[in-house]
PDB file of C-alpha atoms in Angstrom:
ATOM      1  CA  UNK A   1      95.651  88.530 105.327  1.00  0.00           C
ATOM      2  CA  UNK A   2      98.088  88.042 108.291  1.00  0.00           C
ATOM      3  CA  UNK A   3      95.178  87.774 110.461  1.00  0.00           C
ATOM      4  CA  UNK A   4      93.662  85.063 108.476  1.00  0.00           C
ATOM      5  CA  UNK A   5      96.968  83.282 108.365  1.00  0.00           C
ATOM      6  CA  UNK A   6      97.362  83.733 112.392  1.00  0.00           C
ATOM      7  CA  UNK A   7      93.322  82.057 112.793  1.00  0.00           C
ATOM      8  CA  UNK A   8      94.013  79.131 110.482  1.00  0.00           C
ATOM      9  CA  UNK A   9      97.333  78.360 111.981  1.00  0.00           C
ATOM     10  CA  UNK A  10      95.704  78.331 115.530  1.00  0.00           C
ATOM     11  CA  UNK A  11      92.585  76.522 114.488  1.00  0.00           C
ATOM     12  CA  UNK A  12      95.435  73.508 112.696  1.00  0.00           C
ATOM     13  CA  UNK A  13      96.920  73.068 115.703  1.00  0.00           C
ATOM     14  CA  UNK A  14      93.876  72.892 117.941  1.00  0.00           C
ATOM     15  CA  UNK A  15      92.537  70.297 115.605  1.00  0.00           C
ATOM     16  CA  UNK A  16      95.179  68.392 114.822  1.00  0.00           C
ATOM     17  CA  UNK A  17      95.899  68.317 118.933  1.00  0.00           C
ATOM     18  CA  UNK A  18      91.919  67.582 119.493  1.00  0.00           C
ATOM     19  CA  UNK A  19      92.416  64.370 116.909  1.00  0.00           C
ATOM     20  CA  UNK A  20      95.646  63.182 118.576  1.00  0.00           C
ATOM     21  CA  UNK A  21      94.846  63.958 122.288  1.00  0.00           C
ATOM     22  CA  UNK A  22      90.922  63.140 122.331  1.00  0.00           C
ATOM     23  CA  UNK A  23      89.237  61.759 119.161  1.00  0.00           C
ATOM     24  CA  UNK A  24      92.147  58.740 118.513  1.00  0.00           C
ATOM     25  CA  UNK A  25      90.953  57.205 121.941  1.00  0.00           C
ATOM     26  CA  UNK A  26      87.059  57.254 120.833  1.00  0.00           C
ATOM     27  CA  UNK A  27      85.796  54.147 118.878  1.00  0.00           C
ATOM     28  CA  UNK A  28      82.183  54.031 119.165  1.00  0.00           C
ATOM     29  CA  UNK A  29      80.910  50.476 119.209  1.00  0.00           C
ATOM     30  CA  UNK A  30      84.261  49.347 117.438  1.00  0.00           C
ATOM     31  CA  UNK A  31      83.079  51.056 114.652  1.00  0.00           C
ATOM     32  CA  UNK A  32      83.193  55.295 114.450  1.00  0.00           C
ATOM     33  CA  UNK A  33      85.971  56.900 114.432  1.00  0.00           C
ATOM     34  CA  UNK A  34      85.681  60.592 115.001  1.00  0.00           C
ATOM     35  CA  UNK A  35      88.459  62.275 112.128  1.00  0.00           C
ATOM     36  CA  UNK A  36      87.650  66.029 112.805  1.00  0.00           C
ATOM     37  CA  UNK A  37      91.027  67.513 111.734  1.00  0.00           C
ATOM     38  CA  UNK A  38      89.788  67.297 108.120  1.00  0.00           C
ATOM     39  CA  UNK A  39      88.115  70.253 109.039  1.00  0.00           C
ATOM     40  CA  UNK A  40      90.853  72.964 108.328  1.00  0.00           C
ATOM     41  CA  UNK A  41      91.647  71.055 104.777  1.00  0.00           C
ATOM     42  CA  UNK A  42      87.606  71.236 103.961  1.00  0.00           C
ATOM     43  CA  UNK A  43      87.231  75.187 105.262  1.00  0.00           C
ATOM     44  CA  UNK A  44      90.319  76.525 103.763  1.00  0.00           C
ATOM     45  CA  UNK A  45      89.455  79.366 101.327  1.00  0.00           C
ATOM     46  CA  UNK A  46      88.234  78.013  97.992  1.00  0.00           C
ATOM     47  CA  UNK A  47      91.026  80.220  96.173  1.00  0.00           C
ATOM     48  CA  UNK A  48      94.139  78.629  98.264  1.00  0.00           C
ATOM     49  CA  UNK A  49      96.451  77.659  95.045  1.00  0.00           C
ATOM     50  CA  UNK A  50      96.368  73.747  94.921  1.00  0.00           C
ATOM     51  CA  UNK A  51     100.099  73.718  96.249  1.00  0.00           C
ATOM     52  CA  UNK A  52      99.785  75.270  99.359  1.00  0.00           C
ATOM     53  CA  UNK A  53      96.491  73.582  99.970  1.00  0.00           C
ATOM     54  CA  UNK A  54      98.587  69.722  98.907  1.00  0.00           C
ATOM     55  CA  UNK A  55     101.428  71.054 101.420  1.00  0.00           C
ATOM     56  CA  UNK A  56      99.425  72.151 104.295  1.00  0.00           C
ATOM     57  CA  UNK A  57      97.400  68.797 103.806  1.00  0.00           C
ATOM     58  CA  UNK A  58     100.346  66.685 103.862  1.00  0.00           C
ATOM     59  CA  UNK A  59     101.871  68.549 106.557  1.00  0.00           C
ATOM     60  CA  UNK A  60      98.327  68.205 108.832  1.00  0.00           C
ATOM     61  CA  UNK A  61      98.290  64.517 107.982  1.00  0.00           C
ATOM     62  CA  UNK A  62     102.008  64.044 108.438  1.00  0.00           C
ATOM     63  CA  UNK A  63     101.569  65.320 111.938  1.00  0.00           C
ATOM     64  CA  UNK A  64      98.544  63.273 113.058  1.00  0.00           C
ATOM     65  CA  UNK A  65     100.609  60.012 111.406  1.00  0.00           C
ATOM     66  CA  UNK A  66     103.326  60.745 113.818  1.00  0.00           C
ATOM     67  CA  UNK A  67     101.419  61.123 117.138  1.00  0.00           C
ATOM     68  CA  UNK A  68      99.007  58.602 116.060  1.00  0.00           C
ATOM     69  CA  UNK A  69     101.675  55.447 115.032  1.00  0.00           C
ATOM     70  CA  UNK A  70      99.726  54.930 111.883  1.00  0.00           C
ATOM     71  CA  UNK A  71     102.834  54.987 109.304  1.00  0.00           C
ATOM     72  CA  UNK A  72     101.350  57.638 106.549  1.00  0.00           C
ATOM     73  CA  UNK A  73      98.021  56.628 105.843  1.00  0.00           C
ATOM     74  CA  UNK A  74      96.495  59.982 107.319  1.00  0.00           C
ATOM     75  CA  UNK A  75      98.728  62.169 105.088  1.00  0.00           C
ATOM     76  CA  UNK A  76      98.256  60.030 101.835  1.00  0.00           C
ATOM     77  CA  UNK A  77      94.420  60.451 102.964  1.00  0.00           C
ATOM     78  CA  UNK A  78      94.507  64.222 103.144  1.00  0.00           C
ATOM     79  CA  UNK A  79      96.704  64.626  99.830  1.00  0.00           C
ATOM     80  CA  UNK A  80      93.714  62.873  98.394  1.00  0.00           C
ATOM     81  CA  UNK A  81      91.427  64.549  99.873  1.00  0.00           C
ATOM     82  CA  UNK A  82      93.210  68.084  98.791  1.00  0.00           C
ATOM     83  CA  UNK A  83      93.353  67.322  95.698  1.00  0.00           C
ATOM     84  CA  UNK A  84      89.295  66.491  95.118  1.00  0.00           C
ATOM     85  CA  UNK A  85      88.533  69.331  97.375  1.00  0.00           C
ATOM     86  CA  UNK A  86      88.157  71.712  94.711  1.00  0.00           C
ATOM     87  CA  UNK A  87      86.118  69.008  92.398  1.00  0.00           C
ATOM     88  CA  UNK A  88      83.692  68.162  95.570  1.00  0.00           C
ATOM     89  CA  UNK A  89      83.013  72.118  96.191  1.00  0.00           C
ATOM     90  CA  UNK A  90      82.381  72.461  92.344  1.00  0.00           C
ATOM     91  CA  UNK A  91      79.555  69.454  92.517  1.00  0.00           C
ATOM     92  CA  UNK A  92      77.322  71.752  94.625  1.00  0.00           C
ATOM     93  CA  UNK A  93      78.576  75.263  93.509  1.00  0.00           C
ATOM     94  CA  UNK A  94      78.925  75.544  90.148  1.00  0.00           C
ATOM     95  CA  UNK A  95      80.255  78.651  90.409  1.00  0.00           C
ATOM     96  CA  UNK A  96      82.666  80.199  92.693  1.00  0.00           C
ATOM     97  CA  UNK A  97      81.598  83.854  92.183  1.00  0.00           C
ATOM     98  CA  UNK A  98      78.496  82.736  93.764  1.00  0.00           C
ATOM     99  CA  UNK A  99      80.156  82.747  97.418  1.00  0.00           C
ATOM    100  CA  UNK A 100      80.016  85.748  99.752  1.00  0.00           C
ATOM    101  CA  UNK A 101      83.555  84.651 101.156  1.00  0.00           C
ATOM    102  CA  UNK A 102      86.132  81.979  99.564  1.00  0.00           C
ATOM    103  CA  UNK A 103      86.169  79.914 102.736  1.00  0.00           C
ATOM    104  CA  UNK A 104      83.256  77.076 102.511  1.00  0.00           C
ATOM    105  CA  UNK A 105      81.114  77.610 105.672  1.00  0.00           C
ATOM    106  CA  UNK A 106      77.417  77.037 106.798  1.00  0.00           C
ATOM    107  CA  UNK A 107      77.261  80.559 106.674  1.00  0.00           C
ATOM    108  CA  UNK A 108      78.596  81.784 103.074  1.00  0.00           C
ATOM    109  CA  UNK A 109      77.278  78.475 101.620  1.00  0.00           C
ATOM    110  CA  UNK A 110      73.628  78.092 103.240  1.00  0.00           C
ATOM    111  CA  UNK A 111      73.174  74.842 105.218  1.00  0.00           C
ATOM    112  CA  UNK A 112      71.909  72.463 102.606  1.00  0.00           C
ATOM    113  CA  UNK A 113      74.798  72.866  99.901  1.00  0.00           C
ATOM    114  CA  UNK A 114      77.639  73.028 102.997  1.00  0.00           C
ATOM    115  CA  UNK A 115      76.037  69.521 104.555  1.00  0.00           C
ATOM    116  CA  UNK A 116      76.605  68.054 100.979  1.00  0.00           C
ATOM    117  CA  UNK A 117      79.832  69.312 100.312  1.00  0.00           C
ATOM    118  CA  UNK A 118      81.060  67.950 103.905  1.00  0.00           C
ATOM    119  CA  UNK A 119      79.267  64.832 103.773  1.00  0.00           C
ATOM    120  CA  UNK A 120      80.708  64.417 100.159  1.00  0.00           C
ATOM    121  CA  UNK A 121      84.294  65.322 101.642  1.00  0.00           C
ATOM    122  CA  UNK A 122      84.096  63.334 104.588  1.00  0.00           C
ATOM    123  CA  UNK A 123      83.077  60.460 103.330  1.00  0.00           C
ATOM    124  CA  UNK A 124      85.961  60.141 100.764  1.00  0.00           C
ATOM    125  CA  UNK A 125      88.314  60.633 103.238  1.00  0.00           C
ATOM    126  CA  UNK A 126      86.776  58.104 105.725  1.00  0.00           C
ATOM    127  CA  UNK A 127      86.648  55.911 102.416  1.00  0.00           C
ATOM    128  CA  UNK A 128      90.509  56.113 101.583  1.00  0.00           C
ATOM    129  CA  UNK A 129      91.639  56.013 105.119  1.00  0.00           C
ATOM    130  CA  UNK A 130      89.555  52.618 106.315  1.00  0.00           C
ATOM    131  CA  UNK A 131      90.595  51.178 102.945  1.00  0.00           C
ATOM    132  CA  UNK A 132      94.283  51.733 103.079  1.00  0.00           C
ATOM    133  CA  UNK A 133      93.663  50.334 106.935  1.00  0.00           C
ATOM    134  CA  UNK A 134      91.788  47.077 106.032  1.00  0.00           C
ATOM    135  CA  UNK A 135      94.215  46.714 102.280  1.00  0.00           C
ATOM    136  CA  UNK A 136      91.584  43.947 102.021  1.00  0.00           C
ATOM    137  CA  UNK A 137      88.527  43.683 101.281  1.00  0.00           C
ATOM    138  CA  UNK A 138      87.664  40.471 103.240  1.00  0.00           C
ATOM    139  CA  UNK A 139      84.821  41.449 105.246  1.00  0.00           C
ATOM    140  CA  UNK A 140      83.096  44.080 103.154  1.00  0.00           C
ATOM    141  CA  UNK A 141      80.469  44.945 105.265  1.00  0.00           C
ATOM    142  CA  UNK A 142      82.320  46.294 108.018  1.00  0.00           C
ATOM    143  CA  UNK A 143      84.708  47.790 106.012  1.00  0.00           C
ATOM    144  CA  UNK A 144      80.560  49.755 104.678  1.00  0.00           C
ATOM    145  CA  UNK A 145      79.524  50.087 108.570  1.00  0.00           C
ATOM    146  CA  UNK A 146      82.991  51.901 109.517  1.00  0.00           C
ATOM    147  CA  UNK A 147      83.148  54.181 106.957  1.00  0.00           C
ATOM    148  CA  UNK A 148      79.395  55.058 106.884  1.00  0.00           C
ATOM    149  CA  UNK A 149      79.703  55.411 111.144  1.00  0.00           C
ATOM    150  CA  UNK A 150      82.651  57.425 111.136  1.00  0.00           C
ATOM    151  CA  UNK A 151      81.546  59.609 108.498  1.00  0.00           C
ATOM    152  CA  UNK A 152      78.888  60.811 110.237  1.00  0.00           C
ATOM    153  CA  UNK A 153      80.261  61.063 113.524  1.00  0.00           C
ATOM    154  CA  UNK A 154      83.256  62.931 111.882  1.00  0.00           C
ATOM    155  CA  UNK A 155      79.982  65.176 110.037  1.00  0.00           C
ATOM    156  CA  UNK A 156      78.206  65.710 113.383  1.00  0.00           C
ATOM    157  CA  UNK A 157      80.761  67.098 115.164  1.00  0.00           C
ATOM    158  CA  UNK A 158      82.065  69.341 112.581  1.00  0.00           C
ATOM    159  CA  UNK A 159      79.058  71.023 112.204  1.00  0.00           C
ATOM    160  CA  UNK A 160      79.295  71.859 115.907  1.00  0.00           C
ATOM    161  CA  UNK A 161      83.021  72.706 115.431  1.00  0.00           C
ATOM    162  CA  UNK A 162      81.595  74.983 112.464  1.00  0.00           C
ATOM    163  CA  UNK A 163      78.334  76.431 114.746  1.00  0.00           C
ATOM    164  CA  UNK A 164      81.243  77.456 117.093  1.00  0.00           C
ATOM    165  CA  UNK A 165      83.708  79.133 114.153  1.00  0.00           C
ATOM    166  CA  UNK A 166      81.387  81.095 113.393  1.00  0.00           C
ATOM    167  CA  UNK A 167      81.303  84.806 114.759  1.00  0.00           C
ATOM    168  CA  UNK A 168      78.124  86.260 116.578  1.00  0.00           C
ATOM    169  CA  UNK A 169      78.057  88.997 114.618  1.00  0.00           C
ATOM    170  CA  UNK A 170      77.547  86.238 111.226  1.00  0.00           C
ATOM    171  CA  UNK A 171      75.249  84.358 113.028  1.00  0.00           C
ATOM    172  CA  UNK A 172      71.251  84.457 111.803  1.00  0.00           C
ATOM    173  CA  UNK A 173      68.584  84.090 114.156  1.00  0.00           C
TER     174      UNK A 173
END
């Protein structure tokens, strides 16, 4: 359990100094944003109790607010996003004793329900995050092209983030 603790605690920092040290300065086109700290909120284990999983949210989007000058949209973002985790996961696996581990991975969750889930994920928290940025919705369709674009940058390179989280041993070939 303390080992568990010790991984996700490293892995939230990495990310959360990844997103403020690397992906804030990439804009692709003026449009994609890459938001890959998401990724500890989306592969904490499925049986995390809702209030740690709303406090460690908070806290990761707290953080990235703070480095990032952006005045609390991040952490209102994740809160949202923790709290329709569990609701997202549920869409593709309708039930939970169906996972080999509680922690959502391409591995436990086979590739085509753990693309869903994170596209599902990701693009609801690219959706409140660009909409709390624009608070208008003046020019709808690049408020569509941003969130689309950054959703599946943010997708792609979680999926390589996950590809390297997971241990040899786990992998198939």
């Amino acid at each position: 359990m303390g080992k568990t603790i010790l991984q996700f605690a490293i892995l939230g920092i990495a990310l959360i100094l990844a997103q403020v040290i690397v992906f804030n300065h990439i804009c692709l086109f003026n449009v994609a944003v890459p938001l890959v700290f998401i990724y500890l909120i989306l592969r904490l284990p499925i049986t995390l109790s809702l209030n740690w999983l709303l406090t460690v949210s908070f806290v990761m989007g707290l953080l990235v607010d703070i480095f990032s000058d952006t005045q609390g949209m991040n952490a209102m973002a994740c809160t949202i996003l923790a709290v329709c985790r569990r609701p997202v996961f549920r869409l593709y696996v309708p039930r939970e004793e169906d996972v080999t581990r509680p922690e959502p991975s391409m591995h436990t969750l086979g590739t085509p329900v753990y693309l869903k889930y994170l596209i599902t994920a990701t693009l609801l928290y690219c959706t409140v995050i660009f909409s709390i940025e624009a608070f208008t919705f003046f020019n709808p369709l690049m408020l569509v092209l941003r969130i689309v674009c950054s959703t599946a940058l943010s997708v792609l390179l979680m999926l390589g983030i996950d590809s390297l989280m997971t241990p040899r041993s786990e992998k198939r070939l």
